[in-house]
Amino acid sequence: MPQAKMELRVRSVGPWPMNSYALVCPVTRQSVLIDPGADPDILQEMLTDAQPVGILITHTHPDHVGALDEMRARLNVRVMAHPGPHFEGLKLRADLWLNHGDKVRVGEHHLRAYHTPGHIGDIICTTIEGDERIIVGDTIFEGGPGKTWSVEGFHTTLRTLRNIVLAWPDETVCYPGHGPPFRLGDKRGAIEAFVGRDHSGFFGDATWEM
Ligand SMILES: [Zn+2]
Ligand SMILES: [Zn+2]
């Protein structure tokens, strides 16, 4: 039976613009809000004619959870996130911990979490089953991987790129926490070259070209 795809909505919010997303089941209108970073009124407007059933956190950096408490109070829905470790000192209260491979039903669709550590220990990507779109948070951007703060963190990113990101098909469309979406196949060559180079001792902001 052909199934109508989930509707994906996006708003750019906050002083250092980040992407808050909403996935909406077109049949039941059930929806999940992803990364309530800032601007609760804009996020609420994004959820017009949707029926929120959850808030999903890609990772706990402050720019991605700035409006979490406010949106949790407004929507009164369960919060879903990876069990961590979370951003320094953050006491995240989640109602459902998502580990690698866990699935969540939203209307007639299923979301699935992929743990993709490196940028931070609690980052997850969210796939929609039977759909080429993936919400990647700050795991990867069009221009490079998410920033790292230690050599160990960067090595973890390289492992995530090799084992998880490069295993996704070319037609995958990645929706990052900042900036525009991109097709994975258009970046595959650059990512493969990046993980193949010697980056010994490196951590920080990286581009695929370095
Ligand atoms: Zn981040
Ligand atoms: Zn971010």
mmCIF file of N, CA, C and O and ligand atoms in Angstrom, residues 59 61 63-64 119-120 138 149 178, ligand 1:
data_model
loop_
_atom_site.group_PDB
_atom_site.id
_atom_site.type_symbol
_atom_site.label_atom_id
_atom_site.label_comp_id
_atom_site.label_asym_id
_atom_site.label_seq_id
_atom_site.Cartn_x
_atom_site.Cartn_y
_atom_site.Cartn_z
ATOM 1 N N HIS A 59 20.689 16.393 20.108
ATOM 2 C CA HIS A 59 21.787 16.406 21.077
ATOM 3 C C HIS A 59 21.595 17.608 21.978
ATOM 4 O O HIS A 59 20.783 18.481 21.689
ATOM 5 N N HIS A 61 23.448 20.274 23.005
ATOM 6 C CA HIS A 61 24.088 21.596 22.974
ATOM 7 C C HIS A 61 23.025 22.679 23.177
ATOM 8 O O HIS A 61 21.900 22.555 22.695
ATOM 9 N N ASP A 63 22.217 25.503 21.988
ATOM 10 C CA ASP A 63 21.461 26.110 20.883
ATOM 11 C C ASP A 63 20.357 25.193 20.367
ATOM 12 O O ASP A 63 19.468 25.641 19.648
ATOM 13 N N HIS A 64 20.380 23.915 20.751
ATOM 14 C CA HIS A 64 19.356 22.977 20.275
ATOM 15 C C HIS A 64 18.250 22.715 21.308
ATOM 16 O O HIS A 64 17.214 22.157 20.972
ATOM 17 N N HIS A 119 30.811 14.773 17.731
ATOM 18 C CA HIS A 119 30.520 16.183 18.044
ATOM 19 C C HIS A 119 30.153 16.320 19.521
ATOM 20 O O HIS A 119 30.533 17.276 20.194
ATOM 21 N N ILE A 120 29.429 15.349 20.022
ATOM 22 C CA ILE A 120 29.059 15.237 21.441
ATOM 23 C C ILE A 120 28.625 13.782 21.637
ATOM 24 O O ILE A 120 28.296 13.098 20.673
ATOM 25 N N ASP A 138 23.917 17.953 14.350
ATOM 26 C CA ASP A 138 25.227 18.508 14.000
ATOM 27 C C ASP A 138 26.237 17.400 13.675
ATOM 28 O O ASP A 138 27.442 17.602 13.765
ATOM 29 N N TRP A 149 35.891 18.748 20.181
ATOM 30 C CA TRP A 149 36.614 19.483 21.208
ATOM 31 C C TRP A 149 37.799 18.706 21.804
ATOM 32 O O TRP A 149 38.396 19.125 22.772
ATOM 33 N N HIS A 178 22.189 23.084 11.201
ATOM 34 C CA HIS A 178 22.498 24.433 10.716
ATOM 35 C C HIS A 178 22.702 24.345 9.213
ATOM 36 O O HIS A 178 23.336 23.413 8.736
HETATM 37 ZN ZN ZN B 1 25.990 20.876 18.518
#
